[in-house]
């Protein structure tokens, strides 16, 4: 949406400038013609020998002069049409180039961070997405984890906050006004879980309920995991889960939501990246949500350099 809004703004601006420039030459033509006619009229009025027939000839001549300098409507339309096409092409170029450069720059930056910690880099980012690699657990109250995934370019990213007491919050990206979000959650109760593919559906249901109810157990109802698909990436177990539930809002409304999640276990906990939309929007967002959770990677160990130095924390 941001891309199309920017495109509309650029095209409108260019068209306004093009339209104005298209009419400037013809305006000058009319001004020049009227000035010439005015000069002739003064000369005619000061001549005592001018007859009514010569005056008529003068005004006819002046009128013909104006008609001769009037802009041709067909040529103006042709010029305007060509200008519109050029403006749209220029607007497209201005929109695409910065996005491509931004995505490429982000990928290089993210891969540099992943390489710094000795974990696999991201080969390619899908069109319209941006990569993310952040540390969850920089505070002394959490065990550090390196989290990476991709998200739509126009989504807003929020990160955990730090203070003298430790770390609070989580890694999240979303288009919050529409209810589309992707959120990272650490489920510490079971500890490290081996053979994730062998776990029953109830295990994933519990992990996901914990994930969506971080702000309270009374904010949802009718939760159900509909499908679990195990997979292995670089020797690490992941499981893609499909689920649905009803969100109970503070205003008393019930909102049906459908989501996807990727679950893994590294270090001393189970990690979840879950993404969801409203039921009405899910058909449109399903592909993007699947891209997000399928790209999720989580690593532990060797992250001491990322911890906050509380001695120097202001």
mmCIF file of C-alpha atoms in Angstrom:
data_model
loop_
_atom_site.group_PDB
_atom_site.id
_atom_site.type_symbol
_atom_site.label_atom_id
_atom_site.label_comp_id
_atom_site.label_asym_id
_atom_site.label_seq_id
_atom_site.Cartn_x
_atom_site.Cartn_y
_atom_site.Cartn_z
ATOM 1 C CA UNK A 1 0.000 0.000 0.000
ATOM 2 C CA UNK A 2 2.819 2.418 0.799
ATOM 3 C CA UNK A 3 4.247 1.772 -2.650
ATOM 4 C CA UNK A 4 0.958 2.649 -4.377
ATOM 5 C CA UNK A 5 0.427 5.738 -2.206
ATOM 6 C CA UNK A 6 3.889 6.993 -3.096
ATOM 7 C CA UNK A 7 3.279 6.212 -6.761
ATOM 8 C CA UNK A 8 0.005 8.155 -6.747
ATOM 9 C CA UNK A 9 1.649 11.140 -5.080
ATOM 10 C CA UNK A 10 4.570 11.175 -7.500
ATOM 11 C CA UNK A 11 2.328 10.790 -10.543
ATOM 12 C CA UNK A 12 -0.026 13.559 -9.376
ATOM 13 C CA UNK A 13 2.891 15.925 -8.750
ATOM 14 C CA UNK A 14 4.428 15.191 -12.123
ATOM 15 C CA UNK A 15 1.111 15.572 -13.922
ATOM 16 C CA UNK A 16 0.468 18.948 -12.308
ATOM 17 C CA UNK A 17 3.875 20.167 -13.418
ATOM 18 C CA UNK A 18 3.402 18.700 -16.893
ATOM 19 C CA UNK A 19 -0.061 20.211 -17.293
ATOM 20 C CA UNK A 20 1.165 23.644 -16.268
ATOM 21 C CA UNK A 21 4.127 23.536 -18.650
ATOM 22 C CA UNK A 22 1.908 22.337 -21.484
ATOM 23 C CA UNK A 23 -0.239 25.461 -21.300
ATOM 24 C CA UNK A 24 2.494 28.046 -20.716
ATOM 25 C CA UNK A 25 3.559 28.358 -24.391
ATOM 26 C CA UNK A 26 -0.011 28.915 -25.617
ATOM 27 C CA UNK A 27 -0.581 31.518 -22.883
ATOM 28 C CA UNK A 28 2.458 33.446 -24.071
ATOM 29 C CA UNK A 29 1.124 33.257 -27.625
ATOM 30 C CA UNK A 30 -2.135 34.868 -26.591
ATOM 31 C CA UNK A 31 -0.357 37.609 -24.629
ATOM 32 C CA UNK A 32 1.891 38.425 -27.573
ATOM 33 C CA UNK A 33 -1.042 38.585 -30.005
ATOM 34 C CA UNK A 34 -3.068 40.918 -27.782
ATOM 35 C CA UNK A 35 -0.073 43.220 -27.343
ATOM 36 C CA UNK A 36 0.408 43.471 -31.132
ATOM 37 C CA UNK A 37 -3.285 44.167 -31.675
ATOM 38 C CA UNK A 38 -3.211 46.844 -28.993
ATOM 39 C CA UNK A 39 -0.277 48.619 -30.673
ATOM 40 C CA UNK A 40 -2.033 48.599 -34.054
ATOM 41 C CA UNK A 41 -5.230 49.914 -32.493
ATOM 42 C CA UNK A 42 -3.398 52.911 -30.988
ATOM 43 C CA UNK A 43 -1.814 53.709 -34.329
ATOM 44 C CA UNK A 44 -5.188 53.482 -36.044
ATOM 45 C CA UNK A 45 -6.964 55.709 -33.551
ATOM 46 C CA UNK A 46 -4.349 58.513 -33.940
ATOM 47 C CA UNK A 47 -4.636 58.565 -37.703
ATOM 48 C CA UNK A 48 -7.225 61.194 -38.780
ATOM 49 C CA UNK A 49 -7.488 59.723 -42.281
ATOM 50 C CA UNK A 50 -8.737 56.324 -41.138
ATOM 51 C CA UNK A 51 -12.072 55.412 -42.671
ATOM 52 C CA UNK A 52 -14.700 53.126 -41.274
ATOM 53 C CA UNK A 53 -13.780 50.514 -43.889
ATOM 54 C CA UNK A 54 -10.115 50.610 -42.914
ATOM 55 C CA UNK A 55 -11.119 50.336 -39.249
ATOM 56 C CA UNK A 56 -13.152 47.293 -40.137
ATOM 57 C CA UNK A 57 -10.176 45.864 -42.007
ATOM 58 C CA UNK A 58 -7.966 46.484 -38.951
ATOM 59 C CA UNK A 59 -10.269 44.703 -36.520
ATOM 60 C CA UNK A 60 -10.700 41.817 -38.926
ATOM 61 C CA UNK A 61 -6.912 41.632 -39.251
ATOM 62 C CA UNK A 62 -6.458 41.724 -35.478
ATOM 63 C CA UNK A 63 -9.043 38.970 -35.007
ATOM 64 C CA UNK A 64 -7.383 36.797 -37.639
ATOM 65 C CA UNK A 65 -4.045 37.398 -35.928
ATOM 66 C CA UNK A 66 -5.414 36.041 -32.638
ATOM 67 C CA UNK A 67 -6.949 33.011 -34.365
ATOM 68 C CA UNK A 68 -3.677 32.262 -36.079
ATOM 69 C CA UNK A 69 -1.765 32.199 -32.803
ATOM 70 C CA UNK A 70 -4.348 30.161 -30.854
ATOM 71 C CA UNK A 71 -3.031 26.731 -29.720
ATOM 72 C CA UNK A 72 -4.076 23.689 -31.699
ATOM 73 C CA UNK A 73 -6.208 21.442 -29.436
ATOM 74 C CA UNK A 74 -5.177 18.169 -31.086
ATOM 75 C CA UNK A 75 -1.463 18.948 -30.762
ATOM 76 C CA UNK A 76 -1.995 19.924 -27.130
ATOM 77 C CA UNK A 77 -3.755 16.620 -26.435
ATOM 78 C CA UNK A 78 -0.922 14.725 -28.110
ATOM 79 C CA UNK A 79 1.670 16.578 -26.038
ATOM 80 C CA UNK A 80 -0.291 15.980 -22.849
ATOM 81 C CA UNK A 81 -0.708 12.231 -23.559
ATOM 82 C CA UNK A 82 3.017 11.806 -24.164
ATOM 83 C CA UNK A 83 3.792 13.768 -21.006
ATOM 84 C CA UNK A 84 1.445 11.585 -18.924
ATOM 85 C CA UNK A 85 3.146 8.402 -20.156
ATOM 86 C CA UNK A 86 6.588 9.798 -19.383
ATOM 87 C CA UNK A 87 5.453 10.933 -15.940
ATOM 88 C CA UNK A 88 4.097 7.496 -15.006
ATOM 89 C CA UNK A 89 7.281 5.753 -16.161
ATOM 90 C CA UNK A 90 9.393 8.185 -14.176
ATOM 91 C CA UNK A 91 7.229 7.698 -11.093
ATOM 92 C CA UNK A 92 7.596 3.911 -11.354
ATOM 93 C CA UNK A 93 11.345 4.232 -11.608
ATOM 94 C CA UNK A 94 11.482 6.522 -8.587
ATOM 95 C CA UNK A 95 9.399 4.067 -6.511
ATOM 96 C CA UNK A 96 11.115 0.813 -7.492
ATOM 97 C CA UNK A 97 14.716 1.950 -7.284
ATOM 98 C CA UNK A 98 14.721 3.040 -3.599
ATOM 99 C CA UNK A 99 12.821 -0.095 -2.511
ATOM 100 C CA UNK A 100 15.229 -2.417 -4.319
ATOM 101 C CA UNK A 101 18.207 -0.560 -2.884
ATOM 102 C CA UNK A 102 16.689 -0.591 0.611
ATOM 103 C CA UNK A 103 16.006 -4.347 0.476
ATOM 104 C CA UNK A 104 19.524 -5.046 -0.785
ATOM 105 C CA UNK A 105 21.066 -2.823 1.871
ATOM 106 C CA UNK A 106 19.013 -4.470 4.616
ATOM 107 C CA UNK A 107 20.009 -7.956 3.449
ATOM 108 C CA UNK A 108 23.717 -7.069 3.522
ATOM 109 C CA UNK A 109 23.367 -5.618 6.998
ATOM 110 C CA UNK A 110 21.407 -8.614 8.309
ATOM 111 C CA UNK A 111 23.797 -11.138 6.771
ATOM 112 C CA UNK A 112 26.742 -9.286 8.308
ATOM 113 C CA UNK A 113 25.126 -9.697 11.730
ATOM 114 C CA UNK A 114 24.353 -13.383 11.133
ATOM 115 C CA UNK A 115 27.924 -13.997 9.972
ATOM 116 C CA UNK A 116 29.231 -12.225 13.068
ATOM 117 C CA UNK A 117 27.542 -14.871 15.218
ATOM 118 C CA UNK A 118 28.566 -17.747 12.967
ATOM 119 C CA UNK A 119 25.090 -18.828 11.812
ATOM 120 C CA UNK A 120 23.765 -19.361 8.251
ATOM 121 C CA UNK A 121 22.995 -16.233 6.235
ATOM 122 C CA UNK A 122 19.860 -15.462 4.218
ATOM 123 C CA UNK A 123 20.272 -16.294 0.516
ATOM 124 C CA UNK A 124 17.403 -14.269 -0.889
ATOM 125 C CA UNK A 125 14.562 -12.046 0.303
ATOM 126 C CA UNK A 126 11.216 -12.295 -1.561
ATOM 127 C CA UNK A 127 10.044 -9.214 -3.436
ATOM 128 C CA UNK A 128 8.198 -6.807 -1.163
ATOM 129 C CA UNK A 129 9.842 -8.124 2.021
ATOM 130 C CA UNK A 130 12.610 -6.937 4.311
ATOM 131 C CA UNK A 131 14.885 -9.156 6.457
ATOM 132 C CA UNK A 132 15.295 -8.817 10.204
ATOM 133 C CA UNK A 133 17.921 -10.218 12.589
ATOM 134 C CA UNK A 134 17.713 -9.140 16.220
ATOM 135 C CA UNK A 135 18.757 -10.322 19.656
ATOM 136 C CA UNK A 136 16.018 -11.246 22.102
ATOM 137 C CA UNK A 137 17.404 -11.440 25.635
ATOM 138 C CA UNK A 138 20.080 -8.778 25.756
ATOM 139 C CA UNK A 139 18.967 -8.058 29.323
ATOM 140 C CA UNK A 140 20.316 -9.922 32.334
ATOM 141 C CA UNK A 141 16.872 -11.342 33.077
ATOM 142 C CA UNK A 142 16.777 -13.421 29.863
ATOM 143 C CA UNK A 143 18.893 -15.952 28.000
ATOM 144 C CA UNK A 144 19.974 -14.433 24.687
ATOM 145 C CA UNK A 145 18.530 -15.731 21.406
ATOM 146 C CA UNK A 146 19.273 -14.608 17.850
ATOM 147 C CA UNK A 147 16.028 -14.305 15.893
ATOM 148 C CA UNK A 148 15.668 -13.777 12.150
ATOM 149 C CA UNK A 149 12.743 -13.666 9.730
ATOM 150 C CA UNK A 150 11.430 -11.577 6.853
ATOM 151 C CA UNK A 151 8.421 -9.277 6.933
ATOM 152 C CA UNK A 152 6.590 -6.988 4.455
ATOM 153 C CA UNK A 153 8.504 -3.798 3.694
ATOM 154 C CA UNK A 154 5.809 -1.483 5.023
ATOM 155 C CA UNK A 155 5.357 -3.275 8.361
ATOM 156 C CA UNK A 156 6.494 -1.484 11.517
ATOM 157 C CA UNK A 157 9.049 -3.307 13.694
ATOM 158 C CA UNK A 158 9.123 -3.036 17.488
ATOM 159 C CA UNK A 159 11.941 -4.400 19.663
ATOM 160 C CA UNK A 160 12.395 -5.173 23.375
ATOM 161 C CA UNK A 161 13.204 -2.245 25.664
ATOM 162 C CA UNK A 162 16.099 -2.102 28.105
ATOM 163 C CA UNK A 163 16.480 -0.453 31.520
ATOM 164 C CA UNK A 164 18.432 -1.051 34.727
ATOM 165 C CA UNK A 165 15.985 -3.778 35.737
ATOM 166 C CA UNK A 166 16.481 -5.818 32.584
ATOM 167 C CA UNK A 167 14.631 -6.371 29.338
ATOM 168 C CA UNK A 168 10.922 -6.142 28.598
ATOM 169 C CA UNK A 169 8.804 -6.695 25.484
ATOM 170 C CA UNK A 170 9.473 -8.769 22.408
ATOM 171 C CA UNK A 171 10.319 -8.671 18.715
ATOM 172 C CA UNK A 172 7.257 -7.879 16.639
ATOM 173 C CA UNK A 173 6.376 -6.581 13.185
ATOM 174 C CA UNK A 174 2.982 -5.632 11.873
ATOM 175 C CA UNK A 175 0.547 -3.466 10.017
ATOM 176 C CA UNK A 176 -1.282 -2.799 13.229
ATOM 177 C CA UNK A 177 -4.123 -0.731 11.842
ATOM 178 C CA UNK A 178 -5.310 -3.747 9.860
ATOM 179 C CA UNK A 179 -4.616 -6.317 12.567
ATOM 180 C CA UNK A 180 -1.795 -8.100 10.703
ATOM 181 C CA UNK A 181 1.058 -9.006 13.060
ATOM 182 C CA UNK A 182 4.020 -11.337 13.528
ATOM 183 C CA UNK A 183 5.223 -11.833 17.116
ATOM 184 C CA UNK A 184 8.102 -13.729 18.719
ATOM 185 C CA UNK A 185 7.438 -15.623 21.956
ATOM 186 C CA UNK A 186 9.598 -17.737 24.266
ATOM 187 C CA UNK A 187 7.854 -20.596 26.062
ATOM 188 C CA UNK A 188 10.191 -21.542 28.885
ATOM 189 C CA UNK A 189 8.089 -24.040 30.890
ATOM 190 C CA UNK A 190 9.080 -27.234 29.022
ATOM 191 C CA UNK A 191 12.777 -26.326 28.690
ATOM 192 C CA UNK A 192 14.664 -27.802 25.777
ATOM 193 C CA UNK A 193 12.420 -30.146 23.734
ATOM 194 C CA UNK A 194 14.054 -32.845 21.649
ATOM 195 C CA UNK A 195 12.435 -34.471 18.613
ATOM 196 C CA UNK A 196 9.921 -31.722 18.008
ATOM 197 C CA UNK A 197 8.315 -33.712 15.183
ATOM 198 C CA UNK A 198 7.258 -36.412 17.673
ATOM 199 C CA UNK A 199 5.336 -34.048 19.926
ATOM 200 C CA UNK A 200 1.522 -34.368 20.053
ATOM 201 C CA UNK A 201 -0.783 -31.644 18.777
ATOM 202 C CA UNK A 202 -1.595 -30.746 22.394
ATOM 203 C CA UNK A 203 2.015 -29.618 22.906
ATOM 204 C CA UNK A 204 1.784 -27.109 20.045
ATOM 205 C CA UNK A 205 -1.660 -25.978 21.149
ATOM 206 C CA UNK A 206 -0.329 -25.173 24.626
ATOM 207 C CA UNK A 207 2.686 -23.302 23.214
ATOM 208 C CA UNK A 208 0.498 -21.243 20.888
ATOM 209 C CA UNK A 209 -2.078 -20.435 23.550
ATOM 210 C CA UNK A 210 0.764 -19.144 25.720
ATOM 211 C CA UNK A 211 1.953 -17.096 22.747
ATOM 212 C CA UNK A 212 -1.321 -15.346 21.953
ATOM 213 C CA UNK A 213 -2.270 -14.791 25.610
ATOM 214 C CA UNK A 214 0.812 -12.857 26.743
ATOM 215 C CA UNK A 215 -1.496 -10.039 27.877
ATOM 216 C CA UNK A 216 -3.988 -12.276 29.680
ATOM 217 C CA UNK A 217 -5.769 -15.630 29.485
ATOM 218 C CA UNK A 218 -9.217 -14.080 29.089
ATOM 219 C CA UNK A 219 -8.577 -12.416 25.717
ATOM 220 C CA UNK A 220 -9.419 -15.372 23.497
ATOM 221 C CA UNK A 221 -11.792 -18.295 23.083
ATOM 222 C CA UNK A 222 -12.385 -21.252 20.742
ATOM 223 C CA UNK A 223 -8.666 -21.782 20.112
ATOM 224 C CA UNK A 224 -7.824 -24.688 17.803
ATOM 225 C CA UNK A 225 -4.712 -25.975 16.041
ATOM 226 C CA UNK A 226 -5.872 -27.303 12.683
ATOM 227 C CA UNK A 227 -2.604 -28.620 11.223
ATOM 228 C CA UNK A 228 1.039 -29.286 12.193
ATOM 229 C CA UNK A 229 3.756 -29.813 9.571
ATOM 230 C CA UNK A 230 7.244 -30.720 10.873
ATOM 231 C CA UNK A 231 10.375 -29.734 8.934
ATOM 232 C CA UNK A 232 14.128 -29.629 9.483
ATOM 233 C CA UNK A 233 16.349 -26.663 8.565
ATOM 234 C CA UNK A 234 20.151 -26.872 8.921
ATOM 235 C CA UNK A 235 19.724 -29.802 11.286
ATOM 236 C CA UNK A 236 17.267 -27.971 13.551
ATOM 237 C CA UNK A 237 13.639 -29.067 14.049
ATOM 238 C CA UNK A 238 10.811 -26.669 13.215
ATOM 239 C CA UNK A 239 7.043 -27.183 12.989
ATOM 240 C CA UNK A 240 4.655 -25.048 10.937
ATOM 241 C CA UNK A 241 1.286 -24.777 12.696
ATOM 242 C CA UNK A 242 -2.041 -23.542 11.413
ATOM 243 C CA UNK A 243 -4.540 -22.307 13.980
ATOM 244 C CA UNK A 244 -7.608 -20.160 14.587
ATOM 245 C CA UNK A 245 -9.274 -18.457 17.542
ATOM 246 C CA UNK A 246 -11.646 -15.694 18.577
ATOM 247 C CA UNK A 247 -10.143 -12.553 20.071
ATOM 248 C CA UNK A 248 -12.148 -10.852 22.823
ATOM 249 C CA UNK A 249 -11.492 -7.111 22.659
ATOM 250 C CA UNK A 250 -11.615 -4.685 25.561
ATOM 251 C CA UNK A 251 -14.606 -3.010 23.930
ATOM 252 C CA UNK A 252 -16.581 -6.235 24.120
ATOM 253 C CA UNK A 253 -16.297 -7.253 20.452
ATOM 254 C CA UNK A 254 -15.382 -10.719 19.210
ATOM 255 C CA UNK A 255 -12.917 -10.872 16.315
ATOM 256 C CA UNK A 256 -12.246 -14.157 14.504
ATOM 257 C CA UNK A 257 -8.564 -14.551 13.664
ATOM 258 C CA UNK A 258 -6.601 -17.120 11.672
ATOM 259 C CA UNK A 259 -2.876 -17.617 12.054
ATOM 260 C CA UNK A 260 0.266 -19.508 11.171
ATOM 261 C CA UNK A 261 3.238 -20.200 13.413
ATOM 262 C CA UNK A 262 6.701 -21.705 13.358
ATOM 263 C CA UNK A 263 7.812 -23.523 16.511
ATOM 264 C CA UNK A 264 11.347 -24.636 17.373
ATOM 265 C CA UNK A 265 13.443 -25.383 20.463
ATOM 266 C CA UNK A 266 17.007 -24.279 21.084
ATOM 267 C CA UNK A 267 18.835 -23.442 24.283
ATOM 268 C CA UNK A 268 16.635 -23.871 27.351
ATOM 269 C CA UNK A 269 13.190 -23.110 25.935
ATOM 270 C CA UNK A 270 10.702 -23.406 23.090
ATOM 271 C CA UNK A 271 10.500 -20.499 20.657
ATOM 272 C CA UNK A 272 7.484 -19.455 18.602
ATOM 273 C CA UNK A 273 7.012 -16.958 15.804
ATOM 274 C CA UNK A 274 3.300 -16.592 15.173
ATOM 275 C CA UNK A 275 1.553 -14.424 12.589
ATOM 276 C CA UNK A 276 -2.167 -13.778 12.263
ATOM 277 C CA UNK A 277 -4.841 -11.710 10.525
ATOM 278 C CA UNK A 278 -8.556 -11.284 10.894
ATOM 279 C CA UNK A 279 -10.642 -13.994 9.263
ATOM 280 C CA UNK A 280 -11.851 -11.509 6.643
ATOM 281 C CA UNK A 281 -8.296 -10.580 5.615
ATOM 282 C CA UNK A 282 -6.662 -14.002 5.880
ATOM 283 C CA UNK A 283 -7.374 -15.021 2.288
ATOM 284 C CA UNK A 284 -5.424 -11.945 1.172
ATOM 285 C CA UNK A 285 -2.604 -12.200 3.721
ATOM 286 C CA UNK A 286 -2.119 -15.972 3.942
ATOM 287 C CA UNK A 287 0.759 -16.022 1.454
ATOM 288 C CA UNK A 288 2.619 -13.236 3.249
ATOM 289 C CA UNK A 289 2.067 -14.814 6.666
ATOM 290 C CA UNK A 290 3.379 -18.150 5.420
ATOM 291 C CA UNK A 291 6.466 -16.428 3.985
ATOM 292 C CA UNK A 292 7.092 -14.829 7.383
ATOM 293 C CA UNK A 293 6.829 -17.945 9.534
ATOM 294 C CA UNK A 294 8.600 -20.160 7.003
ATOM 295 C CA UNK A 295 11.602 -17.784 7.102
ATOM 296 C CA UNK A 296 11.855 -17.899 10.913
ATOM 297 C CA UNK A 297 15.192 -19.022 12.357
ATOM 298 C CA UNK A 298 16.290 -18.998 15.993
ATOM 299 C CA UNK A 299 19.755 -19.622 17.475
ATOM 300 C CA UNK A 300 21.231 -19.824 20.972
ATOM 301 C CA UNK A 301 24.758 -19.872 22.344
ATOM 302 C CA UNK A 302 27.726 -17.655 21.568
ATOM 303 C CA UNK A 303 25.714 -14.479 22.112
ATOM 304 C CA UNK A 304 27.455 -13.086 25.193
ATOM 305 C CA UNK A 305 28.801 -10.123 23.210
ATOM 306 C CA UNK A 306 25.202 -9.005 22.662
ATOM 307 C CA UNK A 307 24.362 -8.698 26.360
ATOM 308 C CA UNK A 308 23.802 -5.257 27.860
ATOM 309 C CA UNK A 309 26.671 -3.783 29.863
ATOM 310 C CA UNK A 310 24.717 -2.593 32.893
ATOM 311 C CA UNK A 311 27.767 -0.897 34.388
ATOM 312 C CA UNK A 312 27.649 1.620 31.527
ATOM 313 C CA UNK A 313 23.876 1.718 31.078
ATOM 314 C CA UNK A 314 22.631 5.278 31.524
#
